[in-house]
Short mmCIF file of C-alpha atoms and ligand atoms in Angstrom, two decimals:
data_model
loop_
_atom_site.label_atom_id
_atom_site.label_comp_id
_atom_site.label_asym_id
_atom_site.label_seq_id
_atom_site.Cartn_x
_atom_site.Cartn_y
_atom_site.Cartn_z
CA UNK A 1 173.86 225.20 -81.25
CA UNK A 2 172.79 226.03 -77.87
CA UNK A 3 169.35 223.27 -77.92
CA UNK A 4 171.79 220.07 -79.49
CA UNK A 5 172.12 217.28 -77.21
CA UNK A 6 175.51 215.47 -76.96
CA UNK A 7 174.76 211.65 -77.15
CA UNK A 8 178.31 209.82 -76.28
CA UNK A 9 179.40 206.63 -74.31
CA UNK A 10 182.69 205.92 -72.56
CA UNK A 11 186.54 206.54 -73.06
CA UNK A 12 188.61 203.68 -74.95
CA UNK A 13 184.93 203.23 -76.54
CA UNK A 14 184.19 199.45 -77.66
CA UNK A 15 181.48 198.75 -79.99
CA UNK A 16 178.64 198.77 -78.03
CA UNK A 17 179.42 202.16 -77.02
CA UNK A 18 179.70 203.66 -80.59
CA UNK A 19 176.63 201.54 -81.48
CA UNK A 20 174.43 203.03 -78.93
CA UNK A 21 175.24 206.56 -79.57
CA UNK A 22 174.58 205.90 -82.83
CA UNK A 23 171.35 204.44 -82.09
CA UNK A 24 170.51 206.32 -79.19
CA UNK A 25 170.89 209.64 -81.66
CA UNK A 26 168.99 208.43 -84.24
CA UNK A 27 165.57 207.94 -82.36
CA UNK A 28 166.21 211.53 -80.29
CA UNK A 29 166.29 212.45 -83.74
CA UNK A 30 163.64 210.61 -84.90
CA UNK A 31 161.42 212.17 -82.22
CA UNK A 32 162.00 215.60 -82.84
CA UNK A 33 165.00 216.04 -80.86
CA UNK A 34 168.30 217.94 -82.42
CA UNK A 35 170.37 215.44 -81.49
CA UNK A 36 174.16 214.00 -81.89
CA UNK A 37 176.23 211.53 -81.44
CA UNK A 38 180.05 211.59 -80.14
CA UNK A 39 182.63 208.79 -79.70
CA UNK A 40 185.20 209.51 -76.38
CA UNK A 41 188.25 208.16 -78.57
CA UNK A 42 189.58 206.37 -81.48
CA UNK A 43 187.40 203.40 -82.76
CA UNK A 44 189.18 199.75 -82.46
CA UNK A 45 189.29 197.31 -85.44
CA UNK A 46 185.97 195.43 -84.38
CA UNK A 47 183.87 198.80 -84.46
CA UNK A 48 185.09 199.90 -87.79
CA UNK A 49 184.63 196.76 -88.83
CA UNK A 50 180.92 196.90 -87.77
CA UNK A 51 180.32 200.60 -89.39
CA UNK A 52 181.96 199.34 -92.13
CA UNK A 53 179.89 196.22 -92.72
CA UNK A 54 176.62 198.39 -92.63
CA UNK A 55 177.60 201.65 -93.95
CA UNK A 56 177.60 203.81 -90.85
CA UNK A 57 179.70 206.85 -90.78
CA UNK A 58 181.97 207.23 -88.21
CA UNK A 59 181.06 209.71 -85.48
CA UNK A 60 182.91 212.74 -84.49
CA UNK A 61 185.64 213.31 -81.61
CA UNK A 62 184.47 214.94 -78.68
CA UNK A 63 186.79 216.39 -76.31
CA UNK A 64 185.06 218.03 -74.20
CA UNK A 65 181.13 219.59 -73.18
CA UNK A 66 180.92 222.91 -72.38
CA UNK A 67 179.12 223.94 -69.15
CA UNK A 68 175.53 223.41 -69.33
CA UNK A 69 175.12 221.63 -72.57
CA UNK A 70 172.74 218.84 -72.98
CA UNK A 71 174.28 215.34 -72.77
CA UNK A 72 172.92 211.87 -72.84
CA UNK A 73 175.07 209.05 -71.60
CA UNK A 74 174.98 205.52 -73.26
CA UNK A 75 176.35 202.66 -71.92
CA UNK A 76 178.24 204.13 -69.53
CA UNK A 77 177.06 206.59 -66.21
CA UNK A 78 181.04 207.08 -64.78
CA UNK A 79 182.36 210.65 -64.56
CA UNK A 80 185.85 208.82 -64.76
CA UNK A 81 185.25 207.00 -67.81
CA UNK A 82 182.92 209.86 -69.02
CA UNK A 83 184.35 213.24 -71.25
CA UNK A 84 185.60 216.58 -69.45
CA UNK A 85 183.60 218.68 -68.59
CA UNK A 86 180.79 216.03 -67.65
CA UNK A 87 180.47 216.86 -63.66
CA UNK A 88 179.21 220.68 -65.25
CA UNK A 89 177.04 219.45 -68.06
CA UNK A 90 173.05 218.75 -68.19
CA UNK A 91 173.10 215.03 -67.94
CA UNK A 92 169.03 214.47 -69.31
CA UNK A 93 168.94 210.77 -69.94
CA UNK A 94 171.02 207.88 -69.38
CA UNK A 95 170.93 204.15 -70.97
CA UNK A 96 173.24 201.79 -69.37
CA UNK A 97 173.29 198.36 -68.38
CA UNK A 98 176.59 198.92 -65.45
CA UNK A 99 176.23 199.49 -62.03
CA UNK A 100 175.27 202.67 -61.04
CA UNK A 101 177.66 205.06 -59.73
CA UNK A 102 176.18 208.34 -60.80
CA UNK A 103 175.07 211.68 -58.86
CA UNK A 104 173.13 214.25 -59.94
CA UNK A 105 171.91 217.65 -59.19
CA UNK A 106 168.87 218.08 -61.63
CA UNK A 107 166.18 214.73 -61.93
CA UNK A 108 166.85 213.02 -65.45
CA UNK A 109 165.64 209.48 -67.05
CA UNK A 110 167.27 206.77 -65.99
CA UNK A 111 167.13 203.44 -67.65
CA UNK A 112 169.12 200.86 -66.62
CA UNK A 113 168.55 196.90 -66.99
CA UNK A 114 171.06 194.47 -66.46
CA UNK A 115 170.64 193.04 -70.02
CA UNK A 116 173.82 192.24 -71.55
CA UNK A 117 174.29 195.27 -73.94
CA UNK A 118 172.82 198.63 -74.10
CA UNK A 119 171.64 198.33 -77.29
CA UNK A 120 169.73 195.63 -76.25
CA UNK A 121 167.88 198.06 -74.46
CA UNK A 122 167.76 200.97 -77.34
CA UNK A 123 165.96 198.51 -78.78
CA UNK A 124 162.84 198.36 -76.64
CA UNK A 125 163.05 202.23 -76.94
CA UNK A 126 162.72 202.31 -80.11
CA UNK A 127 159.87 199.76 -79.59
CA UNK A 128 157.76 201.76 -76.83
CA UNK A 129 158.31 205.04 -78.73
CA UNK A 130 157.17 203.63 -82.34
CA UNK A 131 159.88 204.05 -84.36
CA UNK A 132 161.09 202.25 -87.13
CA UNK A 133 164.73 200.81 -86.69
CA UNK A 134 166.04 200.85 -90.63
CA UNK A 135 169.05 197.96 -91.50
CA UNK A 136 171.83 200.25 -90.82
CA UNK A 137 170.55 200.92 -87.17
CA UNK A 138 169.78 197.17 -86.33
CA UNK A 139 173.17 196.30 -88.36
CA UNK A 140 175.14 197.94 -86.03
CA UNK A 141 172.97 197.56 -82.76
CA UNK A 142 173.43 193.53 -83.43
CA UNK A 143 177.17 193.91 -83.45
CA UNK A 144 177.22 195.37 -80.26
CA UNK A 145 175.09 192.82 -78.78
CA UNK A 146 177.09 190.75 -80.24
CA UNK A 147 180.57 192.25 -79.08
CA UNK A 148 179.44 192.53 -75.43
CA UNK A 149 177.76 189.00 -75.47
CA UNK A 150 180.88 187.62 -77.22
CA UNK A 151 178.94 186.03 -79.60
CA UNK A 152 175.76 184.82 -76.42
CA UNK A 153 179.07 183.19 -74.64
CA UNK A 154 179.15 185.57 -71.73
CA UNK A 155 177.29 185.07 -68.55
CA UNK A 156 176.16 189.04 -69.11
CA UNK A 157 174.04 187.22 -72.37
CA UNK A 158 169.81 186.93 -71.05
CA UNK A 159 167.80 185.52 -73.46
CA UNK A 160 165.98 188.90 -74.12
CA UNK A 161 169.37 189.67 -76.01
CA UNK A 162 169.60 186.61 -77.84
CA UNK A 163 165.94 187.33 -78.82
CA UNK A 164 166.47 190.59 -79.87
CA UNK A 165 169.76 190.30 -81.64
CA UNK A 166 167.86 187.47 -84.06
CA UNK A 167 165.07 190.16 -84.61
CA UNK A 168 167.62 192.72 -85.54
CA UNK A 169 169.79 190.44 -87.32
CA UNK A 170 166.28 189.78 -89.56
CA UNK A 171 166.08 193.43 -90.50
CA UNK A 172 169.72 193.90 -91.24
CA UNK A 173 169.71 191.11 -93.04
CA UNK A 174 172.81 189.00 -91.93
CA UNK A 175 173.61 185.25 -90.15
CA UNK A 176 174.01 186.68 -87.14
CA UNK A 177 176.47 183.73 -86.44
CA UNK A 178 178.28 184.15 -89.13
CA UNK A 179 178.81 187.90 -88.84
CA UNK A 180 179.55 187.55 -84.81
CA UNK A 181 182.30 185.25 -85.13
CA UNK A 182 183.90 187.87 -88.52
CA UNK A 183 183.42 190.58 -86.43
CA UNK A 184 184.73 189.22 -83.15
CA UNK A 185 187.85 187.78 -85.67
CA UNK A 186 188.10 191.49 -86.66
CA UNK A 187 188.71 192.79 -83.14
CA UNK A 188 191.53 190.48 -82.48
CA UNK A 189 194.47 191.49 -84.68
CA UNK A 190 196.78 193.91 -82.56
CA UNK A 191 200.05 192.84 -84.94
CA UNK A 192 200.34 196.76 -85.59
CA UNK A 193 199.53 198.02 -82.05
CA UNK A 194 201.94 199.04 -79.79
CA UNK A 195 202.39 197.35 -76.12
CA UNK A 196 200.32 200.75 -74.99
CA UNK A 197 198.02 200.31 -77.39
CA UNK A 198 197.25 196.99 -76.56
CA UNK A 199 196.87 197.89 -72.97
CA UNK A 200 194.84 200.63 -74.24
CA UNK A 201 192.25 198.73 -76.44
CA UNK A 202 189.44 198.37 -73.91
CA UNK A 203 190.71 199.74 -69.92
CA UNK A 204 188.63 201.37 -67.40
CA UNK A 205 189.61 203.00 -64.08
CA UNK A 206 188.01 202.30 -61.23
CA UNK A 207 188.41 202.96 -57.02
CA UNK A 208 187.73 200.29 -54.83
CA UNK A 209 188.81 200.38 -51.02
CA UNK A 210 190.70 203.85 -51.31
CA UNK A 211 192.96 201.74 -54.18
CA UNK A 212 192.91 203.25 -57.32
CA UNK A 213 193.04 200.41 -60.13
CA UNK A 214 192.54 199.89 -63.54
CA UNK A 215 191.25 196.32 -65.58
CA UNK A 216 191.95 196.24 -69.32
CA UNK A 217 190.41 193.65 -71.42
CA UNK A 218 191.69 192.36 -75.09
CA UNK A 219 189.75 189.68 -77.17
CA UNK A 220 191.85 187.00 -78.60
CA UNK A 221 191.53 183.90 -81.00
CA UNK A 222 195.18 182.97 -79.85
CA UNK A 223 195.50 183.98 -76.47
CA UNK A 224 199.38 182.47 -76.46
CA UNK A 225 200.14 184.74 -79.25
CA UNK A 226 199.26 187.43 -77.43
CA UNK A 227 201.90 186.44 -74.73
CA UNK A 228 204.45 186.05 -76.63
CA UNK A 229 204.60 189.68 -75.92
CA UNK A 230 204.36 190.07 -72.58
CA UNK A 231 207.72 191.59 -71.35
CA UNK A 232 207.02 194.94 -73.54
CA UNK A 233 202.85 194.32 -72.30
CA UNK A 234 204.58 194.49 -68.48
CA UNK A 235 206.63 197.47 -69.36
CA UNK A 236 203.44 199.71 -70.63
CA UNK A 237 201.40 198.26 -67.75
CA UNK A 238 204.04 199.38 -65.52
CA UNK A 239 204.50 202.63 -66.49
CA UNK A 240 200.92 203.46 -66.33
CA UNK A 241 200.86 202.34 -62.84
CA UNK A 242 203.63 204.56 -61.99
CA UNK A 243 202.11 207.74 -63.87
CA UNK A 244 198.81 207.37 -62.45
CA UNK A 245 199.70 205.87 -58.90
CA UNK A 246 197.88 202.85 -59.27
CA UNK A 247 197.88 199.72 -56.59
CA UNK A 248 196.42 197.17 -59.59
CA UNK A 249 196.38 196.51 -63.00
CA UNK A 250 194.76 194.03 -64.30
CA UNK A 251 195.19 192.79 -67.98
CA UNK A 252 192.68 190.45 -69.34
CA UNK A 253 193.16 188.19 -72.43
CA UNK A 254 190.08 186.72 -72.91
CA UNK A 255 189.78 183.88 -75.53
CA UNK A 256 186.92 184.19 -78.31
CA UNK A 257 186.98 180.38 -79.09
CA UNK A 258 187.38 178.51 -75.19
CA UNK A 259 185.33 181.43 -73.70
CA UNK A 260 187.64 181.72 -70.39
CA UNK A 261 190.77 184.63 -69.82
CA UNK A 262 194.44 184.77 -68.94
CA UNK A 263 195.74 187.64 -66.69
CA UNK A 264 198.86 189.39 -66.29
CA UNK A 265 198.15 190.80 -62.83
CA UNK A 266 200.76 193.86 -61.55
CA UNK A 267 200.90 196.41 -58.79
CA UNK A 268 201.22 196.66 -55.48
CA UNK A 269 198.02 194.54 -54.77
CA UNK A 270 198.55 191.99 -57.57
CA UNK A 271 198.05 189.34 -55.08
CA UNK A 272 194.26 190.71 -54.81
CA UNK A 273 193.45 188.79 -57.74
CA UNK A 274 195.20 185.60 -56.31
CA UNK A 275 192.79 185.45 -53.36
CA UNK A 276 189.10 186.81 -55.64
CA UNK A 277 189.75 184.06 -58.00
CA UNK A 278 191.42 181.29 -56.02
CA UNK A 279 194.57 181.31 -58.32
CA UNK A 280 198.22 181.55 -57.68
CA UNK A 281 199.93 184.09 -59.95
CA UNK A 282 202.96 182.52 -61.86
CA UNK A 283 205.06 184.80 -63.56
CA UNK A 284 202.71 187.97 -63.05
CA UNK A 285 200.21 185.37 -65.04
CA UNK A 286 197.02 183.25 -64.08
CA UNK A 287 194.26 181.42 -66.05
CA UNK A 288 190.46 182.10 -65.18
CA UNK A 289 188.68 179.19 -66.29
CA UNK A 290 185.18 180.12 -67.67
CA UNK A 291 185.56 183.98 -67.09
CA UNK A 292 184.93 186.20 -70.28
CA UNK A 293 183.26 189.11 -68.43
CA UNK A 294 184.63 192.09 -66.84
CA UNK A 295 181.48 193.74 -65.01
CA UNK A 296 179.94 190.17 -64.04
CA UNK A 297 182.84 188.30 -63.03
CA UNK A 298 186.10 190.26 -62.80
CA UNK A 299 185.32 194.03 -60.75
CA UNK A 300 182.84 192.36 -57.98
CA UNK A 301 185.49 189.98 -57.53
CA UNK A 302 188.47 192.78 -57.36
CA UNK A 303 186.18 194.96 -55.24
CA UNK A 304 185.14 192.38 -52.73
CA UNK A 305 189.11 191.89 -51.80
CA UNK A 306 190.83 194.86 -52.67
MG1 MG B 401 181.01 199.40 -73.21
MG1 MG B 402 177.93 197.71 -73.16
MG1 MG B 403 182.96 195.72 -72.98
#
């Protein structure tokens, strides 16, 4: 239908991405809008866990937009982490809370806070336009606050997300504790992914410097367990590096429980990370004390040395 309008965050999509499409499609719809909503991939185990929880079907696969059709972008405004087709397609809205790194022909709304979750800011959307949010909506839209916030721990977290994921924790009816820490548990088992899935999970390109580099980030509750595979987790990291010419990779194991990360760093310009964080690599590996966040604390860091 030639008047729909595509409603879709980013590749590898993480919860907050699926929960804002969601959301986001709901109150187009809501306002008269013929509106859907798309997910860029294959959900992990702590979205379906959050559909699952409230009830909320899974949305479909898209591939690619066709020139010209209507899109909305949700927590995400990167061609490169975007669907095909994107650089041709109507971009009419976009709800984000990353840095900006978006061009346009056409004018379009734009809004972008740097809350810690973009459904944090659906929410105020739905507020200003009126429109009820019904437990299903706020069920989901607290799990992605949630996910992104790791449970409040991150240094992404304001208090207007805490705030709001306690209102919307009301209507859904849950402990939001007690939900956050089941489905951040959820998110954590990789015992049946492959080393490429792991890598996989949650990794985003980006270009800093004329380097092309990528930073992948895994949740764990045993971040040792997770190492125990690292020879066959270097293998898949290396072979994407070679396949898509890459000078970093970055792999992030960031623990649920101690809120800080351990990196395998590889590439070229591994030692990049050495000097942004004030570590020395041992064995490819390197413990960030306190750092759970990837767009606060990680890429400024990579991108101011790389
Ligand atoms: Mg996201
Ligand atoms: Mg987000
Ligand atoms: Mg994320």
């Amino acid at each position: 239908m030639i008047d729909k309008t595509f409603v879709f965050g980013h590749q590898k999509p993480d919860t907050d991405s699926i929960a804002s499409a969601i959301s986001m499609a709901n109150l187009r719809n809501e306002l008269g809008e013929n509106a859907e909503c798309f997910r860029l991939g294959n959900l992990n185990k702590e979205t379906s866990f959050a559909l699952k929880s409230f009830g909320v079907e899974e949305p479909s696969l898209l591939e690619e937009v066709e020139e010209k059709s209507n899109v909305i972008m949700v927590d995400s405004n990167e061609f490169a982490q975007s669907v095909k087709g994107i650089e041709n397609a109507n971009i009419k809205m976009v709800v984000d809370h990353h840095r900006i790194n978006l061009q346009t022909n056409d004018p379009l709304y734009y809004v972008a806070e740097p809350v810690g979750c973009t459904s944090t800011i659906i929410y105020k959307l739905y507020k200003q336009n009126d429109v009820e949010i019904t437990p299903k909506m706020a069920g989901i839209m607290l799990s992605a606050i949630i996910s992104d916030t790791l449970l409040f721990k991150s240094p992404t977290c304001t208090e207007e997300d805490k705030k709001i994921a306690q209102k919307l924790a009301d209507i859904a009816g849950v402990d939001m504790y007690e939900y956050g820490q089941n489905l951040l548990k959820a998110g954590t088992d990789i015992s049946d992914l492959s080393a490429n899935e792991v890598i996989n999970v949650d990794c985003k390109p980006f270009e800093g410097n004329g380097c092309n580099f990528k930073i992948s980030q895994i949740n764990s509750a045993d971040v040792d367990d997770v190492f125990t595979r690292q020879e066959e987790l270097e293998t898949a990291i290396q072979n994407d590096i070679k396949e898509n010419n890459l000078g970093l990779y970055v792999f992030v194991v960031t623990d649920i429980l101690n809120a800080n990360s351990k990196v395998i760093a590889l590439g070229e310009k591994a030692d990049v990370v050495e000097k942004a964080f004030g570590v020395e690599l041992d064995n490819n590996t390197a413990m960030l004390e306190g750092v759970v966040s990837r767009k606060k604390q990680v890429l400024p860091k990579i991108l101011e040395n790389i």
